[in-house]
CSV table of C-alpha atoms in Angstrom, one decimal:
chain,number,residue,atom,x,y,z
L,765,MET,CA,108.0,33.5,147.6
L,766,THR,CA,107.5,35.6,144.3
L,767,ARG,CA,106.8,33.3,141.7
L,768,PRO,CA,109.3,34.1,138.3
L,769,LEU,CA,108.0,35.8,135.3
L,770,THR,CA,107.3,33.9,132.2
L,771,ALA,CA,109.4,34.4,129.2
L,772,ALA,CA,106.5,36.4,127.6
L,773,GLN,CA,106.3,38.7,130.7
L,774,ARG,CA,110.4,39.3,130.8
L,775,ARG,CA,110.2,40.0,127.2
L,776,LEU,CA,107.4,42.8,127.5
L,777,ILE,CA,109.3,44.5,130.2
L,778,GLU,CA,112.4,44.6,128.7
L,779,ALA,CA,110.7,46.1,125.6
L,780,ALA,CA,109.2,48.8,127.5
L,781,ASP,CA,109.8,52.3,126.2
L,782,PRO,CA,113.1,53.2,128.3
L,783,GLY,CA,112.1,56.8,129.2
L,784,THR,CA,108.2,56.6,129.6
L,785,GLY,CA,108.0,52.7,130.7
L,786,ARG,CA,105.0,52.5,128.1
L,787,LEU,CA,104.3,48.8,127.3
L,788,LYS,CA,103.1,47.0,124.3
L,789,GLY,CA,101.5,43.5,124.5
L,790,THR,CA,98.0,41.8,124.2
L,791,GLU,CA,95.6,42.8,126.6
L,792,ALA,CA,95.9,39.4,128.6
L,793,GLN,CA,99.5,40.1,129.1
L,794,LEU,CA,99.3,43.5,130.2
L,795,THR,CA,96.5,42.7,132.7
L,796,ALA,CA,98.7,39.8,134.2
L,797,LEU,CA,101.2,42.7,134.6
L,798,VAL,CA,99.1,44.9,136.1
L,799,LYS,CA,97.6,41.9,138.9
L,800,ARG,CA,101.6,41.3,139.5
L,801,GLY,CA,101.8,45.2,140.6
L,802,LEU,CA,104.6,45.4,137.6
L,803,ALA,CA,102.5,47.8,135.6
L,804,PHE,CA,99.4,50.5,135.6
L,805,ARG,CA,96.7,51.2,133.1
L,806,HIS,CA,96.6,55.1,132.8
L,807,PRO,CA,93.0,56.3,133.5
L,808,ARG,CA,92.6,58.5,130.5
L,809,PRO,CA,92.3,57.4,126.6
L,810,PRO,CA,93.7,55.6,125.1
L,811,HIS,CA,94.4,53.9,128.4
L,812,ASP,CA,97.8,52.5,127.5
L,813,HIS,CA,100.0,50.6,130.2
L,814,PHE,CA,103.1,51.7,131.9
L,815,LEU,CA,105.3,50.3,134.2
L,816,THR,CA,105.2,50.8,138.2
L,817,PRO,CA,108.3,51.5,140.0
L,818,ALA,CA,108.4,47.9,140.7
L,819,GLY,CA,108.3,47.1,137.0
L,820,HIS,CA,111.2,49.4,136.7
L,821,ARG,CA,113.1,47.5,139.1
L,822,ALA,CA,112.4,44.5,137.6
L,823,ARG,CA,113.4,45.7,134.5
L,824,GLU,CA,116.8,46.8,136.0
L,825,ALA,CA,117.4,43.2,137.7
L,826,GLY,CA,116.9,41.7,134.1
L,827,GLY,CA,113.4,40.8,134.1
L,828,GLU,CA,113.2,39.2,137.6
L,829,PRO,CA,110.3,40.5,140.0
L,830,PRO,CA,111.5,42.3,143.1
L,831,GLN,CA,111.2,40.5,146.4
L,832,LYS,CA,108.6,41.8,148.8
L,833,GLU,CA,109.9,43.5,151.9
L,834,PRO,CA,108.7,42.1,155.3
L,835,GLU,CA,106.7,45.1,157.0
L,836,THR,CA,106.0,45.6,160.6
L,837,PRO,CA,103.5,48.6,160.5
L,838,SER,CA,103.9,51.0,163.7
L,839,PRO,CA,101.2,52.7,165.6
L,840,GLY,CA,99.7,55.4,163.3
L,841,ASP,CA,100.7,53.6,160.1
L,842,PRO,CA,98.3,52.7,157.6
L,843,GLY,CA,100.5,49.4,156.7
L,844,ASP,CA,99.6,50.4,153.0
L,845,PRO,CA,102.4,48.5,150.9
L,846,GLY,CA,103.9,52.0,149.8
L,847,GLY,CA,103.7,52.2,146.3
L,848,PRO,CA,101.6,52.0,142.8
L,849,GLY,CA,103.1,48.2,142.7
L,850,GLY,CA,102.2,47.4,146.2
L,851,VAL,CA,105.8,46.0,146.4
L,852,PHE,CA,108.2,48.9,147.8
L,853,ALA,CA,107.6,50.0,151.7
L,854,ALA,CA,108.6,53.6,151.9
L,855,ARG,CA,109.8,53.9,155.6
L,856,VAL,CA,107.8,56.0,157.8
L,857,GLY,CA,109.8,55.8,161.0
L,858,GLY,CA,109.7,53.4,163.8
L,859,GLU,CA,109.4,50.4,162.0
L,860,THR,CA,111.8,47.3,162.1
L,861,VAL,CA,114.1,47.2,159.2
L,862,PRO,CA,115.1,43.9,157.9
L,863,ARG,CA,118.6,43.2,158.6
L,864,ALA,CA,119.4,41.2,155.6
L,865,GLN,CA,119.0,44.3,153.3
L,866,GLY,CA,122.4,46.4,152.8
L,867,GLU,CA,122.0,50.2,152.5
L,868,ALA,CA,123.2,50.3,149.1
L,869,ALA,CA,120.5,48.1,148.1
L,870,ARG,CA,118.1,50.2,150.0
L,871,LEU,CA,119.3,53.4,148.6
L,872,ARG,CA,118.8,51.6,144.9
L,873,GLU,CA,115.5,50.7,145.8
L,874,VAL,CA,114.7,54.4,147.2
L,875,ARG,CA,116.0,56.0,143.9
L,876,SER,CA,114.0,53.8,141.6
L,877,ALA,CA,111.1,54.2,143.6
L,878,TRP,CA,111.1,57.8,143.6
L,879,GLN,CA,112.2,58.0,139.6
L,880,GLY,CA,108.9,56.0,139.3
L,881,MET,CA,106.9,58.3,141.6
L,882,LEU,CA,107.9,61.1,139.3
L,883,GLU,CA,106.9,59.5,136.3
L,884,LEU,CA,104.0,58.7,137.4
L,885,ARG,CA,103.1,62.2,138.3
L,886,ARG,CA,103.9,63.1,134.7
L,887,MET,CA,101.2,60.4,133.4
L,888,THR,CA,98.6,61.1,135.7
L,889,ASN,CA,98.4,64.7,136.6
L,890,PRO,CA,96.2,66.4,133.9
L,891,ASP,CA,99.0,68.7,132.8
L,892,ALA,CA,102.2,66.2,133.3
L,893,SER,CA,103.2,68.1,136.1
L,894,THR,CA,106.0,66.3,138.2
L,895,ASP,CA,106.4,69.3,140.5
L,896,ARG,CA,103.5,68.3,142.4
L,897,PRO,CA,101.7,65.0,143.8
L,898,CYS,CA,99.7,62.9,141.9
L,899,ALA,CA,96.3,61.5,142.5
L,900,TRP,CA,97.8,58.1,144.1
L,901,GLU,CA,100.1,60.4,146.6
L,902,ARG,CA,96.6,62.2,147.8
L,903,THR,CA,95.2,58.8,148.6
L,904,HIS,CA,98.5,57.4,150.5
L,905,LEU,CA,99.9,60.8,152.3
L,906,VAL,CA,101.8,59.1,154.8
L,907,GLN,CA,103.9,56.7,152.3
L,908,ALA,CA,103.9,59.4,150.0
L,909,ALA,CA,105.6,61.9,152.3
L,910,ALA,CA,107.8,59.1,153.5
L,911,LEU,CA,109.0,58.4,150.1
L,912,ALA,CA,109.9,62.0,149.4
L,913,LEU,CA,111.9,62.4,152.9
L,914,GLU,CA,113.9,59.4,152.3
L,915,ALA,CA,114.8,59.8,148.8
L,916,SER,CA,116.2,63.8,149.7
L,917,GLY,CA,118.4,61.4,152.5
L,918,HIS,CA,116.9,62.0,155.5
L,919,ARG,CA,116.8,58.9,157.8
L,920,PRO,CA,113.9,57.5,159.2
L,921,ALA,CA,113.4,56.8,163.0
L,922,GLY,CA,114.2,53.3,163.9
L,923,PRO,CA,112.2,51.4,166.6
L,924,GLU,CA,111.5,52.6,169.8
L,925,GLY,CA,114.3,52.1,172.4
L,926,GLU,CA,116.9,50.8,169.9
L,927,GLY,CA,118.8,54.4,169.8
L,928,GLY,CA,118.9,57.0,167.5
L,929,ASP,CA,116.3,58.9,166.1
L,930,GLY,CA,114.9,60.3,162.6
L,931,TYR,CA,111.7,61.6,160.9
L,932,ARG,CA,108.4,59.9,161.8
L,933,VAL,CA,105.2,60.6,159.5
L,934,ARG,CA,102.1,59.8,160.9
L,935,ASP,CA,98.6,60.1,160.0
L,936,THR,CA,96.4,63.4,161.1
L,937,PRO,CA,92.6,64.0,161.6
L,938,GLN,CA,92.6,66.0,158.9
L,939,PRO,CA,92.0,64.1,155.7
L,940,ASP,CA,94.6,65.7,153.4
L,941,ALA,CA,97.5,66.1,155.8
L,942,VAL,CA,100.0,64.3,157.6
L,943,ALA,CA,102.2,65.1,160.5
L,944,VAL,CA,106.2,64.7,160.4
L,945,TYR,CA,108.2,64.7,163.4
L,946,ALA,CA,111.9,65.1,163.8
L,947,PRO,CA,114.6,65.1,166.3
L,948,GLY,CA,115.4,68.7,166.9
L,949,PRO,CA,114.4,72.1,165.2
L,950,ASP,CA,117.2,71.7,162.4
L,951,ALA,CA,116.0,68.1,161.1
L,952,LEU,CA,112.5,69.4,161.5
L,953,ARG,CA,113.0,72.2,159.1
L,954,ALA,CA,115.2,70.3,156.9
L,955,CYS,CA,111.8,67.9,156.6
L,956,ALA,CA,109.7,70.8,155.9
L,957,GLU,CA,112.0,72.2,153.0
L,958,THR,CA,112.3,68.7,151.4
L,959,LEU,CA,108.5,68.1,151.4
L,960,GLU,CA,107.8,71.9,149.8
L,961,GLY,CA,110.6,71.0,147.1
L,962,ALA,CA,108.5,68.0,146.3
L,963,GLY,CA,105.2,69.9,145.6
L,964,TRP,CA,104.1,69.8,149.3
L,965,GLN,CA,102.8,72.7,151.4
L,966,ALA,CA,104.5,72.6,154.9
L,967,GLY,CA,104.4,74.3,158.1
L,968,GLU,CA,105.6,74.1,161.9
L,969,TYR,CA,103.1,74.0,164.6
L,970,THR,CA,103.4,73.0,168.5
L,971,GLU,CA,101.1,70.4,170.0
L,972,PRO,CA,99.0,72.1,172.7
L,973,ARG,CA,99.5,69.3,175.1
L,974,THR,CA,103.0,68.3,174.7
L,975,ARG,CA,104.5,71.5,173.4
L,976,ARG,CA,106.1,69.1,170.9
L,977,ARG,CA,106.9,70.6,167.5
L,978,TYR,CA,105.9,69.1,164.2
L,979,VAL,CA,105.7,69.7,160.6
L,980,LEU,CA,102.0,69.7,159.0
L,981,ALA,CA,102.3,68.5,155.4
L,982,SER,CA,99.7,68.2,152.4
L,983,PRO,CA,99.9,67.9,148.7
L,984,ARG,CA,99.8,70.9,146.6
L,985,ARG,CA,97.3,71.4,144.2
L,986,VAL,CA,98.5,74.0,141.8
């Protein structure tokens, strides 16, 4: 169970800049928030600290840390926690969804995580651009693509054999690309358009052996 924040930590989070999430505090206080996944240290001088998506959610919740969602990684899913704070898990498709979480709560989490990702892009891209993926997304391709899809309203696929279908994001042998599968040409095209709008290069291809169509997507660099 996630341990509660101290009074000092709650004050720091509540006092963060409402627009940028910039934090002010002692080095020890800020380091403690980083260890809890609620803040990150900017890689460029002056190395200020900012709230992660999990930190923004904690502030929205009145200073209480969000509970970690149980995860069941599926084949091809690296099992990464799914966000700079290691708390939010983007749904890549095929995983078991906890029954306790309602759809409205999930929508709030996804919206907050996506806004936090845009802020991370602004703070870490050299030109402060938010229209293309940042370094974190380039090292967490599956989770980053899945977040972009889920944040745009696409539904992830459920576990095999439970009926219904949606998108599935999977690793590929290429070091900078993911494969996205969807149930039908219209859904596949919509996924490609969403990823392109989120700063990815995306194109449709056919698997030689299965003839299954998929989208190959990689983060745009310029």
